[in-house]
Coordinates of C-alpha atoms and ligand atoms in Angstrom, one line a residue:
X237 CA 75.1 97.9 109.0
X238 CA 77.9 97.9 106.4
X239 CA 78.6 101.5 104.2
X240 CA 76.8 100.5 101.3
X241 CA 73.7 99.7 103.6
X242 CA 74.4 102.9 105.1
X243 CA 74.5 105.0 102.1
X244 CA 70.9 103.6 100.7
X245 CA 69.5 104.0 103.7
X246 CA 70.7 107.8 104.3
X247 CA 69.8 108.4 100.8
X248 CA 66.4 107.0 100.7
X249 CA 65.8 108.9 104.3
X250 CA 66.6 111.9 103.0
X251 CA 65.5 111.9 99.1
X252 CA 62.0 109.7 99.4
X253 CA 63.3 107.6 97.1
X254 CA 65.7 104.7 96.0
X255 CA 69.5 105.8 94.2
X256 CA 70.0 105.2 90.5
X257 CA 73.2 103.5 91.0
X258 CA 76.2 102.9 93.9
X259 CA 79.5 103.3 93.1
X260 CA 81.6 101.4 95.6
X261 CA 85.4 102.5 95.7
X262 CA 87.9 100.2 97.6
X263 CA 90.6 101.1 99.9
X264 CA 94.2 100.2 99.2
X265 CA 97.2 98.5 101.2
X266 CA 100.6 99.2 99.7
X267 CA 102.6 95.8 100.1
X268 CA 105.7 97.7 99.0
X269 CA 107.3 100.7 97.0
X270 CA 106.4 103.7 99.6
X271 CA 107.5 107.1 99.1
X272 CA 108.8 106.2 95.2
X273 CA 105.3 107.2 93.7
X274 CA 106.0 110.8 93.3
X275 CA 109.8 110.2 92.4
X276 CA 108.6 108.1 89.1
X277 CA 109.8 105.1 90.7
X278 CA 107.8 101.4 91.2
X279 CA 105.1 100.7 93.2
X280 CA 102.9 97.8 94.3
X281 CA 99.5 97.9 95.9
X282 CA 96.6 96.0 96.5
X283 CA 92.8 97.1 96.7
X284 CA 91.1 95.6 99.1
X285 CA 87.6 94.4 100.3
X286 CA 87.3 97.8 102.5
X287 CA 84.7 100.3 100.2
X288 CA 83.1 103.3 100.1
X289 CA 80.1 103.9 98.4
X290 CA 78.2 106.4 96.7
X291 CA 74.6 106.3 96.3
X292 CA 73.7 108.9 93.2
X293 CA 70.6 110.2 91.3
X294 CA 70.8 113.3 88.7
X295 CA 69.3 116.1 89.6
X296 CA 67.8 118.5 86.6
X297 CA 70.3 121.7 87.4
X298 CA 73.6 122.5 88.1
X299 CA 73.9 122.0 92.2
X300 CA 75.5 119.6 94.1
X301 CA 74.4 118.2 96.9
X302 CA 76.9 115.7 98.5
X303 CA 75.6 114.1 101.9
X304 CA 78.3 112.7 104.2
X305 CA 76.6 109.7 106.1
X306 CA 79.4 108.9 108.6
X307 CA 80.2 112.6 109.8
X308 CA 76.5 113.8 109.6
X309 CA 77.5 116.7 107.5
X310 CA 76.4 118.2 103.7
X311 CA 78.0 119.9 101.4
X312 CA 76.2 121.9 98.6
X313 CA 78.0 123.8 95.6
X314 CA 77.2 124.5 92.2
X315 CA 79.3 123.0 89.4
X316 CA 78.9 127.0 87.9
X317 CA 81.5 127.9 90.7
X318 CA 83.8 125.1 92.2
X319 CA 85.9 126.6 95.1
X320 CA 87.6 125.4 98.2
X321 CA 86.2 124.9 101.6
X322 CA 88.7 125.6 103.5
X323 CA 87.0 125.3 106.7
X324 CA 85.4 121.5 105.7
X325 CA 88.5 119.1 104.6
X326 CA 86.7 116.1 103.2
X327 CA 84.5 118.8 100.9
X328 CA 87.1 119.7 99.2
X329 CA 87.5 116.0 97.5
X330 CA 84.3 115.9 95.9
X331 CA 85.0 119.2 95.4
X332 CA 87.9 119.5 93.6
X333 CA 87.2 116.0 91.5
X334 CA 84.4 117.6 90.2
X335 CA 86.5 120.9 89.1
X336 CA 88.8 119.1 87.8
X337 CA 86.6 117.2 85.8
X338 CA 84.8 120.1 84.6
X339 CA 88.4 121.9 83.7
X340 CA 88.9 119.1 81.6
X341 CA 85.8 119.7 79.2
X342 CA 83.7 117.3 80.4
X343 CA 79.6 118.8 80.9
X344 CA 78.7 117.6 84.2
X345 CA 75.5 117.7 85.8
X346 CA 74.2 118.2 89.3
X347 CA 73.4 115.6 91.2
X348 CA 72.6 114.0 95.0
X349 CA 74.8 111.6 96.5
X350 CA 75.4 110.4 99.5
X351 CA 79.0 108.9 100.9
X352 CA 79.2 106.0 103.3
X353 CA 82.6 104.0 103.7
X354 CA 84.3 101.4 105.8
X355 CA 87.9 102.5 105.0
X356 CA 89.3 103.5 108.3
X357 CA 90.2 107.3 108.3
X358 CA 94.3 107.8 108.9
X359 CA 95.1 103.8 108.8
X360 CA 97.0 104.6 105.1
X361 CA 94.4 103.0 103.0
X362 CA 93.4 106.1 101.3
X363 CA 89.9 106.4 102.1
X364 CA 91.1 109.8 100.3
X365 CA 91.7 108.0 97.0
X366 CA 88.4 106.2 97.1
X367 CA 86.1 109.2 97.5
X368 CA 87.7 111.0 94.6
X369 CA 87.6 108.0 92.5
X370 CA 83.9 106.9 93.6
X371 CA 83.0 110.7 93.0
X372 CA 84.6 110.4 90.1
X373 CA 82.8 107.3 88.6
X374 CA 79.6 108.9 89.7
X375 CA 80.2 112.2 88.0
X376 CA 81.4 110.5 84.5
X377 CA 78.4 108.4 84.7
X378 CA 75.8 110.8 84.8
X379 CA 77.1 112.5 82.4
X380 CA 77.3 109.9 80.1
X381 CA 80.9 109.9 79.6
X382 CA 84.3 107.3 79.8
X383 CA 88.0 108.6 80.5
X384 CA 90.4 105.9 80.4
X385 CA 91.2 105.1 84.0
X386 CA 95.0 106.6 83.9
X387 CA 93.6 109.4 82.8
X388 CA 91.2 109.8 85.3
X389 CA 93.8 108.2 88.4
X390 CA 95.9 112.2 87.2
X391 CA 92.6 114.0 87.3
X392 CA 91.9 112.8 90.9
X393 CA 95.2 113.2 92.1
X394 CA 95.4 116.8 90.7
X395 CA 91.6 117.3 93.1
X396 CA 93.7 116.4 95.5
X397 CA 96.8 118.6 94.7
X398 CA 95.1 121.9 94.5
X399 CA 91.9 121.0 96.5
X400 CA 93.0 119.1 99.5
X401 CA 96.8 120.4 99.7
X402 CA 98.4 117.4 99.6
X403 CA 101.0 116.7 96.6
X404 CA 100.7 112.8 96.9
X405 CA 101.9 111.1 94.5
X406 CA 99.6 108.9 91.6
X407 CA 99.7 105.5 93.2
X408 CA 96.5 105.5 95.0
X409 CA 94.2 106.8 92.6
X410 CA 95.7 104.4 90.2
X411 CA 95.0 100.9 92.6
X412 CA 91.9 102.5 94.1
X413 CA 90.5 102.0 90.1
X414 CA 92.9 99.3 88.4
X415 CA 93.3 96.7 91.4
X416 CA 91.8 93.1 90.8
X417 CA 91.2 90.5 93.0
X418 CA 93.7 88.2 94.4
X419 CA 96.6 90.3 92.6
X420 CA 99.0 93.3 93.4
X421 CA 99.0 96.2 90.6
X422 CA 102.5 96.5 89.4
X423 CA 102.8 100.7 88.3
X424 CA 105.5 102.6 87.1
X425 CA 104.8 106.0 88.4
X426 CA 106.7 107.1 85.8
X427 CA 104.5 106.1 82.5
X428 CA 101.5 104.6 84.6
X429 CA 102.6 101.2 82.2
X430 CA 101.4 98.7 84.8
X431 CA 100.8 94.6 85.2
X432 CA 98.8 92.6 87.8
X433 CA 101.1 90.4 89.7
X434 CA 99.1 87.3 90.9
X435 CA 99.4 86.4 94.5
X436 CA 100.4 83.1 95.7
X437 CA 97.8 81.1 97.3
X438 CA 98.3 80.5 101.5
X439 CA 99.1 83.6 102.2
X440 CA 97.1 86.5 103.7
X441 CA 97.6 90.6 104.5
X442 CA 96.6 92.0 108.3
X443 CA 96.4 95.9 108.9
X444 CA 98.1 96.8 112.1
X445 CA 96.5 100.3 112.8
X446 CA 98.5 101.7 115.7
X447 CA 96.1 104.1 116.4
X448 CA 98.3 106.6 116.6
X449 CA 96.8 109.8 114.1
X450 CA 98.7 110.8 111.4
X451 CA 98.9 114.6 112.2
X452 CA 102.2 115.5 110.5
X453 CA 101.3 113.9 107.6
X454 CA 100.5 116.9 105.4
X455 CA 103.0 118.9 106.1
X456 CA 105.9 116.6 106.2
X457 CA 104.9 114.8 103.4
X458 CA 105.0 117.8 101.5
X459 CA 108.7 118.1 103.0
X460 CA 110.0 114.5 102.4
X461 CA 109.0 115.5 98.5
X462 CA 110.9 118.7 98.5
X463 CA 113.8 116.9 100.3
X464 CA 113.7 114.7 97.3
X465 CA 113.4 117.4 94.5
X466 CA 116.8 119.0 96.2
X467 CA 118.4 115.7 95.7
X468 CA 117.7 115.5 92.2
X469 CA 118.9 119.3 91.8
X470 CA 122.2 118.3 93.7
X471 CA 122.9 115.2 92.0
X472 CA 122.4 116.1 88.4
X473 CA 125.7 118.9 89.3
X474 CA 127.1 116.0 90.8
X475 CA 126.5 113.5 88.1
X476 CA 126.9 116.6 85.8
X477 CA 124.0 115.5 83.4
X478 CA 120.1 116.7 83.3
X479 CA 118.1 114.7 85.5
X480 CA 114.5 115.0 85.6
X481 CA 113.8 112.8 89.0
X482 CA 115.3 109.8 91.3
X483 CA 114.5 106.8 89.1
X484 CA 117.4 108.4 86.3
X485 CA 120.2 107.6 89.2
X486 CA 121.4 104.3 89.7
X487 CA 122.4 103.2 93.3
X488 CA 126.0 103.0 92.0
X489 CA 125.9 106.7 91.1
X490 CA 124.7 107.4 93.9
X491 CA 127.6 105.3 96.4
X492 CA 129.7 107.5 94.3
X493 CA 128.6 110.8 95.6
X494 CA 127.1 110.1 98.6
X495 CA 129.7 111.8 101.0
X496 CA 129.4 114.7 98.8
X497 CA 125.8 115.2 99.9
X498 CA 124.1 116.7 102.8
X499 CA 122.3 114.9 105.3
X500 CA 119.7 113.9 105.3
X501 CA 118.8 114.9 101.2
X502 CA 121.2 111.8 100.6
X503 CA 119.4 109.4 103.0
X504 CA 116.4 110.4 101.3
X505 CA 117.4 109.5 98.3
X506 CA 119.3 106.1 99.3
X507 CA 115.7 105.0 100.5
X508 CA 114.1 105.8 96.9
X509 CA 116.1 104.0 95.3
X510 CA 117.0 101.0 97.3
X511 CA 112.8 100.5 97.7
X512 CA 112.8 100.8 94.0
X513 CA 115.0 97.7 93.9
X514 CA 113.0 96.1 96.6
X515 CA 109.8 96.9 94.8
X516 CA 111.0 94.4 91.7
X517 CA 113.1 92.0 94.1
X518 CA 109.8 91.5 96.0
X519 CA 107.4 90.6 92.8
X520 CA 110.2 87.8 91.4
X521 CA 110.2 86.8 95.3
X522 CA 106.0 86.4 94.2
X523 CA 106.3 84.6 91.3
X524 CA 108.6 81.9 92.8
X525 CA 106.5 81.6 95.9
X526 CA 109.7 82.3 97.7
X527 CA 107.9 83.4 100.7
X528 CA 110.5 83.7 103.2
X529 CA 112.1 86.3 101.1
X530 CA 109.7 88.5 100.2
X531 CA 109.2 89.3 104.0
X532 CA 112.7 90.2 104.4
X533 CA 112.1 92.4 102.0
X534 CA 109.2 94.0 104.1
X535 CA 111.2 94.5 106.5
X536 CA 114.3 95.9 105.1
X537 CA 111.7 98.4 103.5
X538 CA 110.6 99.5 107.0
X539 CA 114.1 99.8 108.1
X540 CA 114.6 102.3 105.3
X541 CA 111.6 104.3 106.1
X542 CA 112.6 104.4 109.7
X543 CA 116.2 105.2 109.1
X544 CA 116.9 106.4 106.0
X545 CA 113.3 107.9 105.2
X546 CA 112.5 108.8 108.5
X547 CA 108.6 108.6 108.2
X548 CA 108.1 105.8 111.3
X549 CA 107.5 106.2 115.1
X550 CA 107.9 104.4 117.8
X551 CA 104.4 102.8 117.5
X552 CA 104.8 101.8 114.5
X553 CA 108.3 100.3 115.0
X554 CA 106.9 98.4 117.9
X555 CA 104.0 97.2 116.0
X556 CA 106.2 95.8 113.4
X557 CA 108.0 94.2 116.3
X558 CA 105.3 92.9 117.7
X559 CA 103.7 91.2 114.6
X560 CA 107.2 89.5 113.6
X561 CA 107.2 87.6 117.1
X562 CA 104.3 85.8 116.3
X563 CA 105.0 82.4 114.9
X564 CA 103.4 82.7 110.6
X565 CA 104.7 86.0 110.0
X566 CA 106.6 86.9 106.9
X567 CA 107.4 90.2 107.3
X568 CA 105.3 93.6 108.6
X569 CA 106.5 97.0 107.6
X570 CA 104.6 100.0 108.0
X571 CA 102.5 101.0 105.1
X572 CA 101.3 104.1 103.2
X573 CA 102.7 107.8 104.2
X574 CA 103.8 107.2 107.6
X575 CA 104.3 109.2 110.6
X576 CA 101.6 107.1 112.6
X577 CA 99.2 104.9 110.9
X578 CA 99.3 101.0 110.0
X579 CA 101.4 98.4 109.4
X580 CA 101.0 95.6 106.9
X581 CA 102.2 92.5 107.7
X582 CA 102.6 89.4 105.5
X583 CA 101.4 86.3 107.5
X584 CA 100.8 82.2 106.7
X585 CA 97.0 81.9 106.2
X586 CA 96.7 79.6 109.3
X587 CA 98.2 82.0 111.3
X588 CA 96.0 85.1 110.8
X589 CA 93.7 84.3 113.7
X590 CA 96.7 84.2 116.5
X591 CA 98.2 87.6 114.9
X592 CA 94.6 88.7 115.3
X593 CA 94.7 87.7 119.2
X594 CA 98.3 87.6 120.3
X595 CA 99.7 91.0 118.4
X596 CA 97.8 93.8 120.5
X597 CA 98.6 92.6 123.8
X598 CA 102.7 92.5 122.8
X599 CA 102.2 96.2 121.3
X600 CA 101.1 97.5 124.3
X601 CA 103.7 95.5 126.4
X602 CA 106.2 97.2 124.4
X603 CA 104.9 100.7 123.6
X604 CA 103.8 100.9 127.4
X605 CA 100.9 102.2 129.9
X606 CA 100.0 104.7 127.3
X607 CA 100.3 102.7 123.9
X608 CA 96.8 104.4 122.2
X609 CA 94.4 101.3 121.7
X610 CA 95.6 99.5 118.3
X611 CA 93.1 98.0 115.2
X612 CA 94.0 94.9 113.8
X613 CA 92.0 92.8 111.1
X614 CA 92.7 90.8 108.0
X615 CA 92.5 92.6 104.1
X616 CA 91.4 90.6 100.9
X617 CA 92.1 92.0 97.7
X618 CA 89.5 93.4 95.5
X619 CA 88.8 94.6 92.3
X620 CA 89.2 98.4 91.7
X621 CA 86.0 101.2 91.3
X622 CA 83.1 99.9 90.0
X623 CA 79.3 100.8 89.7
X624 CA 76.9 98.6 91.1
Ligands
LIG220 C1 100.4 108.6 100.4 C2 100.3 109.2 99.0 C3 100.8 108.3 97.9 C4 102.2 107.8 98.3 C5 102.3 107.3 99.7 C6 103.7 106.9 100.2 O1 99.6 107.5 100.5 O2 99.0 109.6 98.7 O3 100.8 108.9 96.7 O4 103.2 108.7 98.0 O5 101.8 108.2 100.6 O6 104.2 105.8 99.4

């Protein structure tokens, strides 16, 4: 049974009746531009054909009642008092979208919903962006209301900001409800000016998930970002000028100053902006169908999250390993926050099948006896929140 069966079914189990609409919110893959988001550099994702629903009907007073299908677990709040859980993580997405929302003017009304989604937890794709845009949609559309979708990409990520803890950055929110079908969402993080880059034809995206959980990734996320606001600090004495983030240095500027700078601040900020350079070397790479190229460039992108970054691990170094020594592969690097997680890799259409087969027998050879058991399958892009 697929998510969106699941979520009817839950619903019409538990409410007696059929939903008045779905909202189905997709997952995202980043092909390249990670950990440049929140320094208002480049980004460019995909949304793909992984989704969570929400199944919805209004309700006549102010509760609501949010029903997760997957973890067997309910949350209930009323939108006259929006607070934290902090005891139940994933409430605190619906949660916080809705406060934000209602912080924002908007009347909302209560409602029952139920959440189903086949967007693996901790693989990177943000199954955190797609709730709090699905909730979102669901919440706007009851009450009868449009935000532009930029708009509503800063709500969510604020929801998540002061709800969930985590200061990401904007680019999931933004994919999770601007991505299209069979193209990559070019975004300036620093304007949220953006253009769909359409993919060349023959080629085809595979998630790596090394299985390994992403338990750091709160708290040295939030680390890697102060790390960068330090650098910004230090180099606008350096540069002696105002700088307000990352993208206003050039890589010249900072060759200039570099041995002037503590480790590993100026790593940190050698990676930004070298991926920001990547991030537009790898759409012309795109548009000529230069193939070849654009995988290198996946893999010098890993190389600077591994060494300059430092957001890898073992796993997923030997993942990346082990999808480039199959025969069709472009390039792999790991993809979203890091520190366990997925890989993407870039692979000739014809060739998906034997990465499918051949790639989690070569992880394990080289992570060893206790390589945790790795999840590999094939992503197509899709189009961005929608109601159904
Ligand atoms: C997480 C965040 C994003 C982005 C990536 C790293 O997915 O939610 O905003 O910063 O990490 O590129």
């Amino acid at each position: 049974m697929d998510a969106y069966q699941r979520a009817v079914r839950k619903f019409e189990a538990l409410f007696n009746a059929s939903p008045e609409f779905v909202v189905a919110a997709p997952g995202r893959v980043n092909l390249i531009g990670e950990h440049t988001d929140y320094n208002e550099g480049f980004v460019l994702p995909i949304a793909v054909d992984r989704f969570l629903f929400v199944a919805v009907r209004a309700r006549d007073d102010r509760t609501v009642r949010v029903v997760a299908a997957d973890l067997d677990d309910m949350d209930e709040f009323s939108l006259e008092e929006i607070v934290r859980d902090p005891e139940h993580h994933w409430r605190n997405y619906p949660r916080g979208v809705a406060g934000v929302i209602a912080q924002n003017g908007v009347t909302l009304r209560g409602m029952d919903a139920v959440i189903a989604s086949d967007i693996p937890i901790g693989a990177g794709m943000s199954s955190s962006a797609a709730i709090e845009v699905g909730f979102a949609l669901a919440l706007l559309h009851l009450a009868g209301t449009e935000v532009p979708r930029p708009t509503l990409a800063q709500w969510c990520q604020r929801a998540e900001h002061e709800f969930a803890g985590v200061q990401c950055g904007i680019m999931d929110q933004m994919i999770a409800l601007l991505g299209k079908e069979n193209h990559a969402l070019l975004l300036d993080c620093r304007d949220l000016s953006h253009e769909l880059v359409p993919l060349p034809q023959g080629i085809a995206f595979v998630v790596a998930d090394t299985g390994v959980p992403r338990t750091l990734a709160a708290s040295e996320y939030n680390i890697r970002r102060q790390q960068c606001e330090e650098a910004v600090q230090l180099l606008s004495q350096l540069l002696e000028r105002p700088l307000r983030s990352l993208r206003d240095v050039t890589l010249e500027e900072l060759g200039a100053v570099f041995n002037e700078m503590p480790d590993p601040i100026r790593r940190r900020a050698r990676h930004v902006l070298t991926e920001n350079s990547r991030v537009h070397a790898f759409r012309q790479a795109m548009r000529e169908r230069a193939l070849q190229r654009a995988g290198s460039l996946l893999l010098a992108s890993h190389a600077s999250l591994r060494d300059d970054y430092e957001v890898s691990c073992r796993e997923l170094d030997a993942m990346v390993q082990a999808l480039m020594s199959v025969e069709g592969v472009f390039g792999a690097r790991l993809t979203g926050a890091g520190f366990g997680g997925a890989c993407l890799a870039m692979v000739r259409e014809d060739a998906v099948e034997r990465v499918l087969q051949e790639v989690p027998e070569r992880y394990r050879q080289l992570v060893g006896d206790n390589a945790p058991q790795p999840t590999l399958f094939a992503v197509r892009t899709a189009d961005g929140a929608h109601i159904r």
